[in-house]
mmCIF file of N, CA and C in Angstrom:
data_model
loop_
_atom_site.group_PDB
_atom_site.id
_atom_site.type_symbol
_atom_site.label_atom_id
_atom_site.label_comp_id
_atom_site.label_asym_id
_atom_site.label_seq_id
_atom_site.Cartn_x
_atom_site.Cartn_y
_atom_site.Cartn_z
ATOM 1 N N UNK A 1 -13.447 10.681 12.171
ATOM 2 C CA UNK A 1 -12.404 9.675 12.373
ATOM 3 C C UNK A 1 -11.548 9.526 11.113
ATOM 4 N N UNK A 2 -12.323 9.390 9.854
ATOM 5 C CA UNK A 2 -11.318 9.160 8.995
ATOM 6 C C UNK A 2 -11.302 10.350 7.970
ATOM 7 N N UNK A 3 -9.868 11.632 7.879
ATOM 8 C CA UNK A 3 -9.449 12.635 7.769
ATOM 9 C C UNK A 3 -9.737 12.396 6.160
ATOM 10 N N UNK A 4 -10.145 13.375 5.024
ATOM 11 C CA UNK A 4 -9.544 13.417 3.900
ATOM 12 C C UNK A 4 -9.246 12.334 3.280
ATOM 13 N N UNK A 5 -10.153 10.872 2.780
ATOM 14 C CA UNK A 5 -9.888 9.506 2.382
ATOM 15 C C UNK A 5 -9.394 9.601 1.577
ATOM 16 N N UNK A 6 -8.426 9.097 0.775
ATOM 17 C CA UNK A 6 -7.797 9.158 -0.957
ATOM 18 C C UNK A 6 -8.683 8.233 -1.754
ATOM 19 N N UNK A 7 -9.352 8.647 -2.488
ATOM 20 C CA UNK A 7 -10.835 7.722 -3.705
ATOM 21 C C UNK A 7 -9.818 6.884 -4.807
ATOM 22 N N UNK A 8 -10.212 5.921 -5.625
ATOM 23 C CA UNK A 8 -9.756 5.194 -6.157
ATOM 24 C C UNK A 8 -8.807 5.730 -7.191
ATOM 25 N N UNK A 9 -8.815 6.937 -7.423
ATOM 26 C CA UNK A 9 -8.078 6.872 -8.849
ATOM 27 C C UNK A 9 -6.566 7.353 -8.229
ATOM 28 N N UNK A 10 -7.010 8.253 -7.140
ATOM 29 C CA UNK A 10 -5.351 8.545 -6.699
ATOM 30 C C UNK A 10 -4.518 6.930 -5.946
ATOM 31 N N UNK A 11 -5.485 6.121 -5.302
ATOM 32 C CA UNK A 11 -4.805 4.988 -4.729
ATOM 33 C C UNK A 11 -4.463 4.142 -6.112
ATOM 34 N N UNK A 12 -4.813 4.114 -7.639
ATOM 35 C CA UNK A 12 -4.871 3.227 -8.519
ATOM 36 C C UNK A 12 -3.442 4.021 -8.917
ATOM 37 N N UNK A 13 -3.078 4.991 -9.146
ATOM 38 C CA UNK A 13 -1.885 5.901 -9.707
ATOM 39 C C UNK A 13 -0.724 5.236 -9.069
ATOM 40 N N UNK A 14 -1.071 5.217 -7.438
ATOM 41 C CA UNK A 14 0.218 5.231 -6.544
ATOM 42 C C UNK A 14 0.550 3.986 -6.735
ATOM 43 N N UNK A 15 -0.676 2.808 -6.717
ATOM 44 C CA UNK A 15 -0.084 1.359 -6.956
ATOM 45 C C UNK A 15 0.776 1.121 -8.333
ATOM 46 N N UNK A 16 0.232 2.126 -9.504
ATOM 47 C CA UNK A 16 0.718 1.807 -10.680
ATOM 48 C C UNK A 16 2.343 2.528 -10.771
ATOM 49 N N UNK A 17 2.709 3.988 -9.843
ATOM 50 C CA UNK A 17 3.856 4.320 -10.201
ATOM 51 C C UNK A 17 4.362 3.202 -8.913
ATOM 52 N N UNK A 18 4.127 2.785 -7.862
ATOM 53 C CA UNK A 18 4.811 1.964 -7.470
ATOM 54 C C UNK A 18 5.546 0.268 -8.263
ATOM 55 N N UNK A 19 4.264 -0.014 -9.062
ATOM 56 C CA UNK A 19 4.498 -0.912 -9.954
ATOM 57 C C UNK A 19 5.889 -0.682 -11.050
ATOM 58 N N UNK A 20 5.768 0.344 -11.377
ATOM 59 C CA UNK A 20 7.076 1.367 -11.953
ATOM 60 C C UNK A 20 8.377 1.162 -11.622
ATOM 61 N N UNK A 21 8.271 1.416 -10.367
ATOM 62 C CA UNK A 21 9.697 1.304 -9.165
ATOM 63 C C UNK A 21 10.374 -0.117 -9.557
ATOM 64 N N UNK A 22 8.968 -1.213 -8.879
ATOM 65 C CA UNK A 22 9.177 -2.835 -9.150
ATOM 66 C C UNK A 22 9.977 -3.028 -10.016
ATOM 67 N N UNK A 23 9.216 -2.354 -11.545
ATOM 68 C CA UNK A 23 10.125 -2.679 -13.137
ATOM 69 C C UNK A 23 11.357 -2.566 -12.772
ATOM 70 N N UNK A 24 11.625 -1.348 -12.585
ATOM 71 C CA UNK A 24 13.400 -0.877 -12.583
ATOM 72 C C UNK A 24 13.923 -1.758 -11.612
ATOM 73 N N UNK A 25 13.508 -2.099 -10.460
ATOM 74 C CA UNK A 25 13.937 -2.850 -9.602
ATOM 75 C C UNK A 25 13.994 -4.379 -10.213
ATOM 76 N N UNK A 26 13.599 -4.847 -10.981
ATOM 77 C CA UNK A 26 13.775 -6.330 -11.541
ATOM 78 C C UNK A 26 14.665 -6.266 -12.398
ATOM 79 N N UNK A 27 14.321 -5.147 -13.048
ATOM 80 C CA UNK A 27 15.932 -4.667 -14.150
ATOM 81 C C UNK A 27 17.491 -5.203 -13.658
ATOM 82 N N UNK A 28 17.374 -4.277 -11.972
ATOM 83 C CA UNK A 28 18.446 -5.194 -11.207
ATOM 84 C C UNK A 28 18.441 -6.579 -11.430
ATOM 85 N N UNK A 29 18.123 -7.470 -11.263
ATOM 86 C CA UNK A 29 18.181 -9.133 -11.100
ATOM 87 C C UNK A 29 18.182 -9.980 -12.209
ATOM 88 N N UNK A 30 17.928 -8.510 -13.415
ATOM 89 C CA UNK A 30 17.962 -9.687 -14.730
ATOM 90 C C UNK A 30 18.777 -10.347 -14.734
ATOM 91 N N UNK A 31 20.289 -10.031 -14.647
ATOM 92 C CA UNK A 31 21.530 -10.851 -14.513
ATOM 93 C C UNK A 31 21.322 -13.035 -13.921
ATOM 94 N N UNK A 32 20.400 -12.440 -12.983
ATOM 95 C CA UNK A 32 20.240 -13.630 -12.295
ATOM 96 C C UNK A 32 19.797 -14.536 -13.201
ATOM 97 N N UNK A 33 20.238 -16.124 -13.598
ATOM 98 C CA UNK A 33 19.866 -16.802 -14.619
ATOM 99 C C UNK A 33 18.688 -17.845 -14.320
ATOM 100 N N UNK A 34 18.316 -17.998 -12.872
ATOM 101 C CA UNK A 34 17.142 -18.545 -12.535
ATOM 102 C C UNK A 34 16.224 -18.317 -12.171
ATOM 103 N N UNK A 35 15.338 -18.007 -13.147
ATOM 104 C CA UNK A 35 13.688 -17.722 -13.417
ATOM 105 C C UNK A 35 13.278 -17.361 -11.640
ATOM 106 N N UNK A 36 13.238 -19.178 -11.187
ATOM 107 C CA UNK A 36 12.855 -18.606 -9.689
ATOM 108 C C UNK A 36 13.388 -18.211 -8.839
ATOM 109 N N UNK A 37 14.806 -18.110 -8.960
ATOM 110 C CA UNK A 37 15.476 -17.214 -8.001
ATOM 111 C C UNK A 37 15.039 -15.868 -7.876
ATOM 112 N N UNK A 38 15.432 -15.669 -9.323
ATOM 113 C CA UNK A 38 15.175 -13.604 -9.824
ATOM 114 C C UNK A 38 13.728 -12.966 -8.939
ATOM 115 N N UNK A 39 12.494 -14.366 -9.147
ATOM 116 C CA UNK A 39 11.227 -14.322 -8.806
ATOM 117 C C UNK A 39 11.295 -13.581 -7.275
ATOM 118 N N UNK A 40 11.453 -14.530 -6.626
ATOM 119 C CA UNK A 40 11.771 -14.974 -5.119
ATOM 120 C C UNK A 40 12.272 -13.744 -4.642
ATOM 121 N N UNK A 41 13.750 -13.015 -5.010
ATOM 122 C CA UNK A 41 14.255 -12.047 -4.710
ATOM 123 C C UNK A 41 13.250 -11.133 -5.041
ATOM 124 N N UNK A 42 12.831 -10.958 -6.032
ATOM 125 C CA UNK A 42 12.048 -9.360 -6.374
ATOM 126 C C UNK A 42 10.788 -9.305 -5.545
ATOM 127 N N UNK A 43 10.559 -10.293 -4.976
ATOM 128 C CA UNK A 43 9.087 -10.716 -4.548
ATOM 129 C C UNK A 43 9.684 -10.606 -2.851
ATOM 130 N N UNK A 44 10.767 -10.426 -2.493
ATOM 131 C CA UNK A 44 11.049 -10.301 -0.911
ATOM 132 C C UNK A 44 11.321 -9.003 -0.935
ATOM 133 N N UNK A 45 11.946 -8.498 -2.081
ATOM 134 C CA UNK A 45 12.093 -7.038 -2.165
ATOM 135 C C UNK A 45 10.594 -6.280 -2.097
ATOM 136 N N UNK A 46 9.977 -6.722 -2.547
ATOM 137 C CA UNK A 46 8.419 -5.987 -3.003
ATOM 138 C C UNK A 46 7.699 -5.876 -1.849
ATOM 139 N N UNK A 47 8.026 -7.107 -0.905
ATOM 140 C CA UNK A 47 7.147 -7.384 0.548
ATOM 141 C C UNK A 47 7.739 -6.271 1.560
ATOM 142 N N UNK A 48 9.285 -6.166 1.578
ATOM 143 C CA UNK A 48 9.715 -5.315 2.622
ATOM 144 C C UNK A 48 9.422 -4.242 2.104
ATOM 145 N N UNK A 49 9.110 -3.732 0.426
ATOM 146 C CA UNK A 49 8.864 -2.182 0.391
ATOM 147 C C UNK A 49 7.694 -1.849 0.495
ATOM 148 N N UNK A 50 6.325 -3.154 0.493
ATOM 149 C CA UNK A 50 5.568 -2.701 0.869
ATOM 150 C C UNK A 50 5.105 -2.437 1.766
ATOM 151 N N UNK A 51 6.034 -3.134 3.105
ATOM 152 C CA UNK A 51 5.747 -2.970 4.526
ATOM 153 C C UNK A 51 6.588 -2.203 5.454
ATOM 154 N N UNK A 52 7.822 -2.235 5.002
ATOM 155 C CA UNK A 52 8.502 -1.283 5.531
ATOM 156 C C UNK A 52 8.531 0.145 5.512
ATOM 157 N N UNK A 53 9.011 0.673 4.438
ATOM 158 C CA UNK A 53 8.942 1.821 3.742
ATOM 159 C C UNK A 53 7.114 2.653 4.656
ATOM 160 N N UNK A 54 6.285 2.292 4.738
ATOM 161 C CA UNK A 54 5.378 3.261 5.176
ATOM 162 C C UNK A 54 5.292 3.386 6.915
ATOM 163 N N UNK A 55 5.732 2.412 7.372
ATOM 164 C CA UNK A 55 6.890 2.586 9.023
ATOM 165 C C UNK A 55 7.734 3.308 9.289
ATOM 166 N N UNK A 56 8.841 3.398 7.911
ATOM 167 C CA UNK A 56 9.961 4.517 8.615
ATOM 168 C C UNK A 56 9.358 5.762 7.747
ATOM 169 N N UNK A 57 8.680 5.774 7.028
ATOM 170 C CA UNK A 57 7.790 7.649 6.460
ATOM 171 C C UNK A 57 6.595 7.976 6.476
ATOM 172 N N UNK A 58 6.285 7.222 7.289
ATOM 173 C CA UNK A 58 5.136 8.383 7.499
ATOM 174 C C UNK A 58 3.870 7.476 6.696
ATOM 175 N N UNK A 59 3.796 6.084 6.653
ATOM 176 C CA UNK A 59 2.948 5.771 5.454
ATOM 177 C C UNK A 59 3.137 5.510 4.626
ATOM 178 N N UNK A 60 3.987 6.327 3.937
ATOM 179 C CA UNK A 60 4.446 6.603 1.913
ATOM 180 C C UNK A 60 5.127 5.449 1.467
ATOM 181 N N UNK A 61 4.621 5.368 0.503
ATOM 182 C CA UNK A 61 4.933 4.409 -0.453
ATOM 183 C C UNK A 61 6.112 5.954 -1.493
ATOM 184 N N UNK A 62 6.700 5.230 -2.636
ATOM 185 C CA UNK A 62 7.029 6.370 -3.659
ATOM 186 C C UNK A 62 5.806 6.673 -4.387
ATOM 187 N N UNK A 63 5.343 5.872 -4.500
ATOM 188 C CA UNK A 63 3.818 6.241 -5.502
ATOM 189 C C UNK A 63 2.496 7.045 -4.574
ATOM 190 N N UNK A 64 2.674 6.841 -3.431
ATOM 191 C CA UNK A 64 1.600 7.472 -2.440
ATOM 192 C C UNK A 64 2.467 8.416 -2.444
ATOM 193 N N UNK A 65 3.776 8.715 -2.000
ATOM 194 C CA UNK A 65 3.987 10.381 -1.761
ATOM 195 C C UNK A 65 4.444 11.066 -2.898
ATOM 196 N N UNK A 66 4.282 10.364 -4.311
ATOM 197 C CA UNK A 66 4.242 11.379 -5.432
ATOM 198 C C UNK A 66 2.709 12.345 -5.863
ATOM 199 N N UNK A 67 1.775 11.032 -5.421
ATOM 200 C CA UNK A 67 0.290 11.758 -5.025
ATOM 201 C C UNK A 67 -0.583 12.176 -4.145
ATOM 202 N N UNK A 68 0.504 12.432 -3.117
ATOM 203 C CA UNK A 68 0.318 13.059 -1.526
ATOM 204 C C UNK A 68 -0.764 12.692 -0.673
ATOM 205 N N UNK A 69 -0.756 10.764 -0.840
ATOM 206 C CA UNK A 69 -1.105 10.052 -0.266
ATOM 207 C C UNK A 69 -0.828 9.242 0.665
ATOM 208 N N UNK A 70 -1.279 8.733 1.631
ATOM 209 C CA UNK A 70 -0.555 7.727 2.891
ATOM 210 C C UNK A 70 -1.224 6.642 3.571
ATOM 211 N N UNK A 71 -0.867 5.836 3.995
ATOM 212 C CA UNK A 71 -1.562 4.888 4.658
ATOM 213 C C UNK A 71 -1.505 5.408 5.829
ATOM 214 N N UNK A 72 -2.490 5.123 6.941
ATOM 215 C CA UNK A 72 -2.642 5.894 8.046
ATOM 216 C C UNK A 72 -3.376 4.445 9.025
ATOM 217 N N UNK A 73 -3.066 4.603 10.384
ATOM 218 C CA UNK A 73 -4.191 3.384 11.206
ATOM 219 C C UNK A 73 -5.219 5.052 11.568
ATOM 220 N N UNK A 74 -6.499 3.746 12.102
ATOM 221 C CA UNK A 74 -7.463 4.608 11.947
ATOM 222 C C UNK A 74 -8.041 5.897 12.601
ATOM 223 N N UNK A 75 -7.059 5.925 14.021
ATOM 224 C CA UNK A 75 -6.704 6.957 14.903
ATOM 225 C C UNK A 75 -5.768 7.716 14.174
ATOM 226 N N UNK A 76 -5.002 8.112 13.059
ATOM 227 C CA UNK A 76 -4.315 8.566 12.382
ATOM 228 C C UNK A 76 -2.658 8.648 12.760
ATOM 229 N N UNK A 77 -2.373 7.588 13.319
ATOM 230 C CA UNK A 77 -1.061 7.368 13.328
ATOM 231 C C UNK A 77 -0.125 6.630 12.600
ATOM 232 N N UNK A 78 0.821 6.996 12.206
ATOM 233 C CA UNK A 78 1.691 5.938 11.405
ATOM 234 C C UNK A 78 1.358 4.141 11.710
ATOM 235 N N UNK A 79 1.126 3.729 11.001
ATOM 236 C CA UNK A 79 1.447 2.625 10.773
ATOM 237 C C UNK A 79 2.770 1.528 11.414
ATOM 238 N N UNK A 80 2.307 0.394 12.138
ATOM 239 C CA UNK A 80 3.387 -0.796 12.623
ATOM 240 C C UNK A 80 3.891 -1.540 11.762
ATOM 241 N N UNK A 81 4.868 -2.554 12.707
ATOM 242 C CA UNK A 81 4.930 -3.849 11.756
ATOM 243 C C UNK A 81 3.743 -4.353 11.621
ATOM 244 N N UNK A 82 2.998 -5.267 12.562
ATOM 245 C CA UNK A 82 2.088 -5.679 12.816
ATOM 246 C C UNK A 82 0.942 -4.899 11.975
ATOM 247 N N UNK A 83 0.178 -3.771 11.447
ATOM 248 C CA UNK A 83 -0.249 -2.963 10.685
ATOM 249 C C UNK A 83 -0.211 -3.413 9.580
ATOM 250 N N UNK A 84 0.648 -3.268 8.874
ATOM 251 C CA UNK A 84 1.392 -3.451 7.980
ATOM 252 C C UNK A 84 0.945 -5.078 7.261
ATOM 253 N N UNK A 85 1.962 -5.689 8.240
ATOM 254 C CA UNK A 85 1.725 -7.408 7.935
ATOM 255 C C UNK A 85 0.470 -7.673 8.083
ATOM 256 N N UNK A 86 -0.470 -7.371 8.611
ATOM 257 C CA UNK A 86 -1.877 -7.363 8.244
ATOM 258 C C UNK A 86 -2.366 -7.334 6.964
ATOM 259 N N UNK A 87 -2.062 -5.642 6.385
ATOM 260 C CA UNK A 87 -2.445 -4.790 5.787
ATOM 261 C C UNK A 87 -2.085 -5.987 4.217
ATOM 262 N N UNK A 88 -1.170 -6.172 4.323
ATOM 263 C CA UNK A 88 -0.351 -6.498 2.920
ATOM 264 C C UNK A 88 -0.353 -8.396 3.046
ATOM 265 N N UNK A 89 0.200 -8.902 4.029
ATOM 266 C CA UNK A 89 0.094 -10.673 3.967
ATOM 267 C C UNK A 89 -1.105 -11.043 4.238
ATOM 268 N N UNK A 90 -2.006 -10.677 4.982
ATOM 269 C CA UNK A 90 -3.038 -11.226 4.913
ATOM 270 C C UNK A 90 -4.171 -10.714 4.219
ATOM 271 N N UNK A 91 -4.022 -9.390 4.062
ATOM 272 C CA UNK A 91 -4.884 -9.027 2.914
ATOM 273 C C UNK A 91 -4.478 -9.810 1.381
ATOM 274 N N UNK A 92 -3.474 -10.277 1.171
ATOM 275 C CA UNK A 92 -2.927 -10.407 0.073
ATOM 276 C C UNK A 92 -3.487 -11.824 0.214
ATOM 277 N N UNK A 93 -3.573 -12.762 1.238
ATOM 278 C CA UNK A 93 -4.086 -14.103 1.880
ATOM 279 C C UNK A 93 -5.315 -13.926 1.217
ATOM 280 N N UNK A 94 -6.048 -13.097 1.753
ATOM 281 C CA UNK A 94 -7.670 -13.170 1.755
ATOM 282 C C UNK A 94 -8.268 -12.692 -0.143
ATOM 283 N N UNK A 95 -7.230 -12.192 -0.485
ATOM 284 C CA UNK A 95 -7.599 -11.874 -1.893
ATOM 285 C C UNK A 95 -7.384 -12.737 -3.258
ATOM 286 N N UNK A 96 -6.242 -13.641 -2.720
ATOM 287 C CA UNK A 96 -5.766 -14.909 -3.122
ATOM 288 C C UNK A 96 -6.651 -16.252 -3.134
ATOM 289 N N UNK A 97 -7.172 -16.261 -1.842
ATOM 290 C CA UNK A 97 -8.108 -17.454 -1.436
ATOM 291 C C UNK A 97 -9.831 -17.254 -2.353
ATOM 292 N N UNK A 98 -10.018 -15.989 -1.946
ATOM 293 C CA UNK A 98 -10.965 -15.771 -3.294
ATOM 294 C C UNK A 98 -10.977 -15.656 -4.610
ATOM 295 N N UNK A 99 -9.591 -15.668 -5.188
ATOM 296 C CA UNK A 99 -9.720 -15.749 -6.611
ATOM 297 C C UNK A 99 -9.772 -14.606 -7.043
ATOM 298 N N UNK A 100 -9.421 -13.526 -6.533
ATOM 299 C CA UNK A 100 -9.312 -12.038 -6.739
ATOM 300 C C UNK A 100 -10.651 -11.491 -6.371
ATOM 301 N N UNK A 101 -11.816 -12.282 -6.247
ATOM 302 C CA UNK A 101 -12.957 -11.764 -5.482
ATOM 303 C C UNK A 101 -13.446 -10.891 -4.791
ATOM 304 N N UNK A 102 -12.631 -10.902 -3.511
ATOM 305 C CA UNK A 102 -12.405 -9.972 -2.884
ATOM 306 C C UNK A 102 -11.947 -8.574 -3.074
ATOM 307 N N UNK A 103 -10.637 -8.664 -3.987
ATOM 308 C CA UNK A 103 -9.832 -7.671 -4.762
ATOM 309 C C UNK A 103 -11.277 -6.811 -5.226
ATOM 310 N N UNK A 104 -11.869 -7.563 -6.238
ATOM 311 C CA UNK A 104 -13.097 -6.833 -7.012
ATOM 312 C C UNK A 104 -13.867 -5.660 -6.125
ATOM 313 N N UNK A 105 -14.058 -6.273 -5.276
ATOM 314 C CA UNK A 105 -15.137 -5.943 -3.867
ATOM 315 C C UNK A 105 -14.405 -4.741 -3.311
ATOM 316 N N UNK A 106 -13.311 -5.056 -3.093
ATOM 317 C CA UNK A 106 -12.495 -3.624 -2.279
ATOM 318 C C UNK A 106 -12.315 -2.528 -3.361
ATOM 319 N N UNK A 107 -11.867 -2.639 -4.881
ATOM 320 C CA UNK A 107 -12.143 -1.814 -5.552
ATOM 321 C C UNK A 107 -13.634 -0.761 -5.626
ATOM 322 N N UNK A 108 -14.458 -1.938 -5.312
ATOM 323 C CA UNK A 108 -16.052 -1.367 -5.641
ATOM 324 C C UNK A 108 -16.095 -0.461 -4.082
ATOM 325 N N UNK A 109 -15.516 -0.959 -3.187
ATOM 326 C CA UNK A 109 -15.312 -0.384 -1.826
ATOM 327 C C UNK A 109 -15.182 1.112 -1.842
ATOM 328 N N UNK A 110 -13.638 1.164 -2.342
ATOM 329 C CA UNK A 110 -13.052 2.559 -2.265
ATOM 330 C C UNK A 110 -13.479 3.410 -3.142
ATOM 331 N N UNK A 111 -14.115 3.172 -4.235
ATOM 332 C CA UNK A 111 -15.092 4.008 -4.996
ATOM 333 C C UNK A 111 -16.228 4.414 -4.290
ATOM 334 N N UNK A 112 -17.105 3.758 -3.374
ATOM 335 C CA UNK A 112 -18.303 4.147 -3.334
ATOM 336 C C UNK A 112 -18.429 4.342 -1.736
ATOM 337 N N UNK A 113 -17.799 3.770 -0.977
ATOM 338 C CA UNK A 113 -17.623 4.119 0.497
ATOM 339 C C UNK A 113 -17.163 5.188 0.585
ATOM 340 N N UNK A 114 -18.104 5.854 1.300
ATOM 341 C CA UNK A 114 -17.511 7.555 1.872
ATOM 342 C C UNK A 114 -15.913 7.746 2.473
ATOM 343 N N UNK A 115 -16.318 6.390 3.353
ATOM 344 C CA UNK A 115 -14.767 6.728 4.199
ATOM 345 C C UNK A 115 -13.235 5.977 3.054
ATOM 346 N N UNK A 116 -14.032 4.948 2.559
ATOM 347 C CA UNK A 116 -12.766 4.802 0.613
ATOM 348 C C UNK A 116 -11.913 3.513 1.399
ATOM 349 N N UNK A 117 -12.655 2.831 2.358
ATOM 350 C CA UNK A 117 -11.580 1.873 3.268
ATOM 351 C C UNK A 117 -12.016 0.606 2.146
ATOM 352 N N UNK A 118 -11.026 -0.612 1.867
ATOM 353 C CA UNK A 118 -10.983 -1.327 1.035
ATOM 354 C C UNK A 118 -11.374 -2.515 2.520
ATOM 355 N N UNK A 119 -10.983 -3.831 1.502
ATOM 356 C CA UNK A 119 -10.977 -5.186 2.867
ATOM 357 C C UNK A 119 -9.769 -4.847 3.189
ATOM 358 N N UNK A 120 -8.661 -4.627 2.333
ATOM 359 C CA UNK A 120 -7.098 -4.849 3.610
ATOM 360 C C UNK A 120 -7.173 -3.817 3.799
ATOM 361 N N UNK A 121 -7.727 -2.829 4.206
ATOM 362 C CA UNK A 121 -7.958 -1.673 5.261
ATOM 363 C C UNK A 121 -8.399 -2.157 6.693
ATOM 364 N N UNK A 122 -9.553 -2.769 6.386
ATOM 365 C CA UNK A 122 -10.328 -3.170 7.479
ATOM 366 C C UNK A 122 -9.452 -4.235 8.502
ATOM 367 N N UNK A 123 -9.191 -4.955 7.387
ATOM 368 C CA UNK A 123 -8.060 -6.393 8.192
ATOM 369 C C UNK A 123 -7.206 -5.748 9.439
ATOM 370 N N UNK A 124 -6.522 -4.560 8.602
ATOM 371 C CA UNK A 124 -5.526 -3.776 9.409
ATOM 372 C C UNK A 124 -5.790 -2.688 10.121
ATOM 373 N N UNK A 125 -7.210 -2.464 9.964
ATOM 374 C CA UNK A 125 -7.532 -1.003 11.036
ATOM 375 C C UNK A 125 -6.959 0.660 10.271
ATOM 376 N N UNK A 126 -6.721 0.247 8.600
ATOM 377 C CA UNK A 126 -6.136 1.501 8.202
ATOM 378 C C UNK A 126 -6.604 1.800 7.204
ATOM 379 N N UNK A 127 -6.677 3.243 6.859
ATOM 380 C CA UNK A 127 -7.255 3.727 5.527
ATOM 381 C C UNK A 127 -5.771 4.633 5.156
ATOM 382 N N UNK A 128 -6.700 5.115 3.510
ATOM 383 C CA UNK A 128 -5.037 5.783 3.156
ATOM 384 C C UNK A 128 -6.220 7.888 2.975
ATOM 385 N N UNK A 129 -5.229 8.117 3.344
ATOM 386 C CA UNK A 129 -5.302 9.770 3.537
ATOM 387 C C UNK A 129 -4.711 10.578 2.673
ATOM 388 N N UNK A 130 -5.247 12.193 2.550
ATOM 389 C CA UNK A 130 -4.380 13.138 1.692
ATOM 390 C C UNK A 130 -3.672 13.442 2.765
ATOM 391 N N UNK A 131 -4.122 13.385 3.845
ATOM 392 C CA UNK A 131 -3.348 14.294 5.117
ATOM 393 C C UNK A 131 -1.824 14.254 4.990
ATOM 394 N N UNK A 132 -1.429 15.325 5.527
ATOM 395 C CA UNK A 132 -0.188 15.494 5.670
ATOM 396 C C UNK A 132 0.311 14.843 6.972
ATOM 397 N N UNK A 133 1.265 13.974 7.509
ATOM 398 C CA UNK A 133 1.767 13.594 9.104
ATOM 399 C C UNK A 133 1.822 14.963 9.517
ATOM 400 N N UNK A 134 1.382 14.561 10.840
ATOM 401 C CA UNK A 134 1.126 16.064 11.795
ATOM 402 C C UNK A 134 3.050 16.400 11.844
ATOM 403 N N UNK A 135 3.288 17.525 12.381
ATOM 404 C CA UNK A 135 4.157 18.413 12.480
ATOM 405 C C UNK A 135 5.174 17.495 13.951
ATOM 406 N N UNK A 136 4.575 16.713 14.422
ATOM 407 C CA UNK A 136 5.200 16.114 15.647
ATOM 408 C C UNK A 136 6.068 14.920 15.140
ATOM 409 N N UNK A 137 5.330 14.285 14.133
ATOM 410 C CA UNK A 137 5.344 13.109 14.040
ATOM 411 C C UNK A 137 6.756 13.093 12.890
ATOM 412 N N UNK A 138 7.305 14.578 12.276
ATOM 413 C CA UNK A 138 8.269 15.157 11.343
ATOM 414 C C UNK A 138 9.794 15.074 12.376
ATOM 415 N N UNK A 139 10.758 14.676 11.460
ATOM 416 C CA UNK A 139 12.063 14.662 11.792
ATOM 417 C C UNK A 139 12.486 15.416 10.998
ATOM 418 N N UNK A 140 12.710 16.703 11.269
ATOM 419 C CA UNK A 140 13.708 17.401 10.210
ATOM 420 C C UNK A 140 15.527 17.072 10.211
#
């Protein structure tokens, strides 16, 4: 069921060059002169790229497809909205409410679980893969 899992150090890369992206992307908003405005914006920007962006490709994040990684549901199909908003608001819910607790736990997860599924995997029914999207699922 679950193809080729990606283990912690390639999912720790992709979050960190994605973190990357963020920077340059706040770079944009420095202009903005209110603290919580600038916040707010970069933080709606961050939500749609983390939920959108792997809906219309296949999974990929920029940091997952620089390390030819993907989020996948667990039948191996692209990823929904619904997926998604799982995956990221309420995982992000449940990791929050514990005090990063949880966070800890899913790290210790994807290290030592064969199949590498974290808690916001589970929430959402998805793990992340080396696999390539099948050949159908490609728009040239």
């Amino acid at each position: 069921m679950f193809e080729n899992p990606a283990g912690f150090w390639r999912r720790f890369g992709a979050l960190i060059l994605d973190g990357i992206v963020f920077m340059i992307i706040g770079f944009l908003f420095i202009g903005i002169d209110n603290k919580d405005t600038r916040d707010s914006i970069n933080g709606v920007v961050q939500l749609i790229y983390q939920t959108a962006l792997p809906i219309i490709w296949f999974g990929y994040t920029l940091g997952k497809r620089a390390l030819g990684i993907r989020i996948v549901k667990k039948d191996g199909g692209t990823p929904t909205i619904g997926t998604m908003l799982l995956r990221n608001i309420v995982g992000g819910i449940v990791y929050g409410i514990t005090f990063g607790i949880a966070l800890i736990v899913s790290i210790f997860m994807v290290a030592i679980r064969e199949d590498k599924r974290s808690i916001h995997d589970f929430i959402a029914g998805t793990y992340v893969t080396s696999n390539p999207p099948s050949k159908e699922g490609l728009v040239d």
